[in-house]
mmCIF file of C-alpha atoms in Angstrom:
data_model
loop_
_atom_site.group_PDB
_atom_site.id
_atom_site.type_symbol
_atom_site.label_atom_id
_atom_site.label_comp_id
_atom_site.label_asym_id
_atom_site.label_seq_id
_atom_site.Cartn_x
_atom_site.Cartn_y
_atom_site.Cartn_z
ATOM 1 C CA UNK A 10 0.000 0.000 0.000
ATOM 2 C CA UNK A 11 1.187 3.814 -1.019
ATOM 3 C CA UNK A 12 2.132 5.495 2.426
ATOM 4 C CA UNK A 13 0.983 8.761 0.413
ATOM 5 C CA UNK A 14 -2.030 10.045 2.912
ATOM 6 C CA UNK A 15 -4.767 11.838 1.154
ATOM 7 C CA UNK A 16 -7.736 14.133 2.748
ATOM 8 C CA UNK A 17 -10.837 14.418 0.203
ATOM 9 C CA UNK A 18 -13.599 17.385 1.019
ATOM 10 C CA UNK A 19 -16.731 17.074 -0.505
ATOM 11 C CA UNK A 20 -18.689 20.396 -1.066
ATOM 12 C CA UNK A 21 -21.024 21.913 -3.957
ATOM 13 C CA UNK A 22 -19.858 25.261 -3.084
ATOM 14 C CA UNK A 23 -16.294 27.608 -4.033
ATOM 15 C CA UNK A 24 -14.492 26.469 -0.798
ATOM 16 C CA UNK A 25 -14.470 22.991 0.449
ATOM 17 C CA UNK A 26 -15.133 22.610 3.845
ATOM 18 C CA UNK A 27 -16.750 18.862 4.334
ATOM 19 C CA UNK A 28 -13.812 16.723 5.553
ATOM 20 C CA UNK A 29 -15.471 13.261 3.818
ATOM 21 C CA UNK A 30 -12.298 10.796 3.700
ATOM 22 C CA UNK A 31 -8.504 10.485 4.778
ATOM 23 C CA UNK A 32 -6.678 7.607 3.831
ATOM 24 C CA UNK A 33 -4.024 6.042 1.276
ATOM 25 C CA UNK A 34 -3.970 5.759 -2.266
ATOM 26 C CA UNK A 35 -3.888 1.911 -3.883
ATOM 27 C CA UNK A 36 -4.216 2.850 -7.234
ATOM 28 C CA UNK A 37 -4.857 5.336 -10.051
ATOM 29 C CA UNK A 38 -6.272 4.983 -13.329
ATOM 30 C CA UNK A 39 -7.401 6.790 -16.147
ATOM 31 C CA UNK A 40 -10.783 6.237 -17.468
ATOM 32 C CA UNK A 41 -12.214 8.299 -20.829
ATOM 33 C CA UNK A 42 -11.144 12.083 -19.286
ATOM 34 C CA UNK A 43 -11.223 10.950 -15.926
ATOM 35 C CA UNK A 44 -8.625 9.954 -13.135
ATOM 36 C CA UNK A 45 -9.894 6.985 -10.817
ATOM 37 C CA UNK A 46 -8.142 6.811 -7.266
ATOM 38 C CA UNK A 47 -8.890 4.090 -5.283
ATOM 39 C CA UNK A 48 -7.870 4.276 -1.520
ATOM 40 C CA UNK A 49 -8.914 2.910 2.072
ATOM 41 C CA UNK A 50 -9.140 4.561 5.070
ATOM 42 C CA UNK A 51 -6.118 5.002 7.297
ATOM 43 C CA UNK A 52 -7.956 2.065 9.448
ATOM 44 C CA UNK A 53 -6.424 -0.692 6.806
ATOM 45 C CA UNK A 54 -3.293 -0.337 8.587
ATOM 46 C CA UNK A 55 -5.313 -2.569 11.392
ATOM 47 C CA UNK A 56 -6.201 -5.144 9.009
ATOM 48 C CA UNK A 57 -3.097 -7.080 9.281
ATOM 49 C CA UNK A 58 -2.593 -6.853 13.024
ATOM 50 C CA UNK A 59 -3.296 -10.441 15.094
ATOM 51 C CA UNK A 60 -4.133 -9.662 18.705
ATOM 52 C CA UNK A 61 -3.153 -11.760 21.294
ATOM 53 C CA UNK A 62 -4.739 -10.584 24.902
ATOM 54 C CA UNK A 63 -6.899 -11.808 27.517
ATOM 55 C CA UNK A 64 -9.412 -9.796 29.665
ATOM 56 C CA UNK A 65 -11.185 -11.471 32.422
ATOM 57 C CA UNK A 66 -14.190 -9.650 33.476
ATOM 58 C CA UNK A 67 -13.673 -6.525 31.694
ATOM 59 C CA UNK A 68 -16.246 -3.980 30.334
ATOM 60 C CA UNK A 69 -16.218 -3.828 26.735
ATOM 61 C CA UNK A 70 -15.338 -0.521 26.087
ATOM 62 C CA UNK A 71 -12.407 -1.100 28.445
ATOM 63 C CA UNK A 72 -11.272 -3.626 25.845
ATOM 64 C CA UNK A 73 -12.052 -1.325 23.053
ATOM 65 C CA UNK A 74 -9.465 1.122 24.425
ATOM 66 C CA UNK A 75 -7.036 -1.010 25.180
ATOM 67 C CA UNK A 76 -6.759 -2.364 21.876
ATOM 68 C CA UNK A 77 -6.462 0.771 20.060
ATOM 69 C CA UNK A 78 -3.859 1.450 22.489
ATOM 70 C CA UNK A 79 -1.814 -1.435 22.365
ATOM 71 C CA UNK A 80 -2.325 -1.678 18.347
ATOM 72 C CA UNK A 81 -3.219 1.737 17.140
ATOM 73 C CA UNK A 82 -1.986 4.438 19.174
ATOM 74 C CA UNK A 83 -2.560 7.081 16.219
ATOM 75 C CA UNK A 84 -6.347 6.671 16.824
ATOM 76 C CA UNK A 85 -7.834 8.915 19.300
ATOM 77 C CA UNK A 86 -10.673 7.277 21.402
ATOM 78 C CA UNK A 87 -12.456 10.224 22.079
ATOM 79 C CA UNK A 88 -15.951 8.641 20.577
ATOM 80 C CA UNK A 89 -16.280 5.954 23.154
ATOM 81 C CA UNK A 90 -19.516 5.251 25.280
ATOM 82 C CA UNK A 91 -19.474 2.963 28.167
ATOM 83 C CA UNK A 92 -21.459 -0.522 27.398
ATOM 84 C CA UNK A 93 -21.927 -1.842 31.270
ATOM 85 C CA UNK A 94 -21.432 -5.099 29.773
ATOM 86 C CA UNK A 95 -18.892 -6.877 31.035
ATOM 87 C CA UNK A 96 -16.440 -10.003 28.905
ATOM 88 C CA UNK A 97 -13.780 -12.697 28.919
ATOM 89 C CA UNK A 98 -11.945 -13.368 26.010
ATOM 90 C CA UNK A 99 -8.764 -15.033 26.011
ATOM 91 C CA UNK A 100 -7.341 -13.915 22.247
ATOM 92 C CA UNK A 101 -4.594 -15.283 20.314
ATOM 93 C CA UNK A 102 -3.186 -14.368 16.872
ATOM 94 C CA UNK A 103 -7.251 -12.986 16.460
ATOM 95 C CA UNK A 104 -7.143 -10.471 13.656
ATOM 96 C CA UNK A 105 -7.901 -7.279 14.892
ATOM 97 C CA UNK A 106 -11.021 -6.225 13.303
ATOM 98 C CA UNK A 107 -12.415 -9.738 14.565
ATOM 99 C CA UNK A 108 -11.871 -9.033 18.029
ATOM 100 C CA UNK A 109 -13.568 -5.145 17.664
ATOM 101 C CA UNK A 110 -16.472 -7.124 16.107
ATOM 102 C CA UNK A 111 -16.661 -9.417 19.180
ATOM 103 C CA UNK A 112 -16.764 -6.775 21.434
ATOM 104 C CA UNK A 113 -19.868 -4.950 19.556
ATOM 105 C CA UNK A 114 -21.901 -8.259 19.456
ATOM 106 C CA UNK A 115 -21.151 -8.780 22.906
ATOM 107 C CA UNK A 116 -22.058 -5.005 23.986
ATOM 108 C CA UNK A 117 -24.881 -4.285 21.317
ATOM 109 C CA UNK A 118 -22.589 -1.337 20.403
ATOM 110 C CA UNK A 119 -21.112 -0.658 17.166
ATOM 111 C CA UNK A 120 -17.670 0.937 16.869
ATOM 112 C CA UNK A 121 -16.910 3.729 13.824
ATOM 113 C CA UNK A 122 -13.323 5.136 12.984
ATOM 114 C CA UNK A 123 -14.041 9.026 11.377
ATOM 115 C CA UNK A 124 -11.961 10.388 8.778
ATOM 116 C CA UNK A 125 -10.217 12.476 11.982
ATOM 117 C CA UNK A 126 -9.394 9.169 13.057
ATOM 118 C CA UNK A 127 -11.022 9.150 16.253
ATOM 119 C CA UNK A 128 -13.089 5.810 17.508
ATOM 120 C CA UNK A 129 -16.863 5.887 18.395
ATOM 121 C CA UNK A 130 -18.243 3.176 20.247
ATOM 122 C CA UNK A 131 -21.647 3.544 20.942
ATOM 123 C CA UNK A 132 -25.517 1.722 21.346
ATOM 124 C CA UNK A 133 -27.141 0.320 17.822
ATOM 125 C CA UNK A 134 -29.392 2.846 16.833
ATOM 126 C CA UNK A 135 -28.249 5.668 18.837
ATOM 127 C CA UNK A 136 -26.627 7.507 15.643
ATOM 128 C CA UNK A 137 -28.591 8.896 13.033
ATOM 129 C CA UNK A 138 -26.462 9.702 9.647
ATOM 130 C CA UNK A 139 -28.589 12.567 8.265
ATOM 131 C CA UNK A 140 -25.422 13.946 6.708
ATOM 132 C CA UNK A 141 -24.291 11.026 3.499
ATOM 133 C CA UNK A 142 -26.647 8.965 1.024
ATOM 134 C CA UNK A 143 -25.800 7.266 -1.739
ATOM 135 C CA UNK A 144 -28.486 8.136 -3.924
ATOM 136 C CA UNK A 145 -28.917 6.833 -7.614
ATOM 137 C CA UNK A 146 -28.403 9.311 -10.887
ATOM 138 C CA UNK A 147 -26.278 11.674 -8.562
ATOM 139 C CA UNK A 148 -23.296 10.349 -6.247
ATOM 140 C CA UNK A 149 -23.715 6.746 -6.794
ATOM 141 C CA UNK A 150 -20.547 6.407 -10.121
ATOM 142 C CA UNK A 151 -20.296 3.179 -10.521
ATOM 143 C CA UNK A 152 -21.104 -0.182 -9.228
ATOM 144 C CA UNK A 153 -19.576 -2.678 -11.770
ATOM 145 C CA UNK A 154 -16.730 -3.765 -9.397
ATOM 146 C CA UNK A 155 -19.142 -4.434 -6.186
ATOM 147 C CA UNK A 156 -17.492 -8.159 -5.751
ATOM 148 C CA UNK A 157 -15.190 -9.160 -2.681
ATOM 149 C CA UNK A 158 -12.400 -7.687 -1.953
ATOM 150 C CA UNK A 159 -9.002 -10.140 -1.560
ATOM 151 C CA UNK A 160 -6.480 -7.539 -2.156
ATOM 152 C CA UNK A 161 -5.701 -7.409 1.469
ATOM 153 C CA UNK A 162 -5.782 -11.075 1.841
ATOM 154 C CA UNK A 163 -3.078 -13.150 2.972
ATOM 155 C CA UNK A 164 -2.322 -16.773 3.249
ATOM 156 C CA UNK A 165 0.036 -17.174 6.127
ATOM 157 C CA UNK A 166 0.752 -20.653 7.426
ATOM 158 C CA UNK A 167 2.186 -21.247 10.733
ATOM 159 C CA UNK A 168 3.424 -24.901 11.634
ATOM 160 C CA UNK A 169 3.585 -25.478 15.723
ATOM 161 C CA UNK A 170 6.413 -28.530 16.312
ATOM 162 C CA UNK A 171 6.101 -30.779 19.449
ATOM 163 C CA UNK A 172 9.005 -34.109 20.395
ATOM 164 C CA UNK A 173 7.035 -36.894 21.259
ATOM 165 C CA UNK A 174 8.465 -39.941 22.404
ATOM 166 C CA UNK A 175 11.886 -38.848 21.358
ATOM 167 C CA UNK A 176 10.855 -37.933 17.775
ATOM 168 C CA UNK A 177 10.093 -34.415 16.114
ATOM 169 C CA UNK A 178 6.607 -34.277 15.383
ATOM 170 C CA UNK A 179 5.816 -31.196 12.765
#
């Protein structure tokens, strides 16, 4: 991934003001008289991270925090509500993104990163987005490539060893 950090603003007006996206560029292309960028959010840096942690008794957006902490300490957590529900998990090499989505089935919260890259945790159905639609014949370009994304996916194979009775067991 391009380290190159960009910050889009979205506005129908002479000065742009709406602060929309920040992220990286993956890849440019030219279409008719066009230029296509396609990015992610600075949040894909997360993607390849494996927790391994254990929490005994812990309230959820205690874990929350101490993820982003541990893992992304670029992320502000200034977005996140207190769940009163309390977990266990006992993590290892979890991805990341896995272990947030635990936590918000477990809390009946769902957890947002904002282009300012600050973390909201908060109750399902709580938020209202009155501000961003996709609406067809006006923002909606294209939807020809909808299909699953594997360019961020990675086939790693780990082999654990034991000696058993004298021999090497792999």
């Amino acid at each position: 991934i391009n380290s190159n950090i960009v910050k889009y603003y979205k506005d129908y007006s002479s000065s742009a003001t709406s602060f929309r996206f920040r992220g990286v560029i993956e890849k440019v292309s030219k279409k008719n008289n066009k230029i296509e960028c396609i990015g992610r959010s600075e949040a894909v840096s997360l993607m390849k991270v494996l927790v391994t942690k254990n929490f005994s008794n812990k309230e959820c957006s205690v874990i929350l925090n101490e993820l982003f902490q541990s893992y992304g300490s670029r992320f502000t957590l200034n977005g996140v509500n207190v769940s009163s529900v309390n977990m266990t998990v006992n993590w290892f090499e979890k991805p990341f993104f896995e272990c947030v989505s635990e936590i918000c089935q477990a809390s009946g919260f769902n957890c947002h990163i904002n282009p300012f890259l600050d973390v909201s945790f908060f109750n399902q159905g709580s938020v209202n987005n009155d501000a961003e639609a996709i609406v067809h014949d006006s923002n909606l370009i294209d939807i020809s490539d909808f299909a699953e994304d594997s360019s961020i996916i990675v086939n790693k194979v780990k082999v654990y060893g034991a000696n058993t009775d004298g021999i090497q067991v792999i």
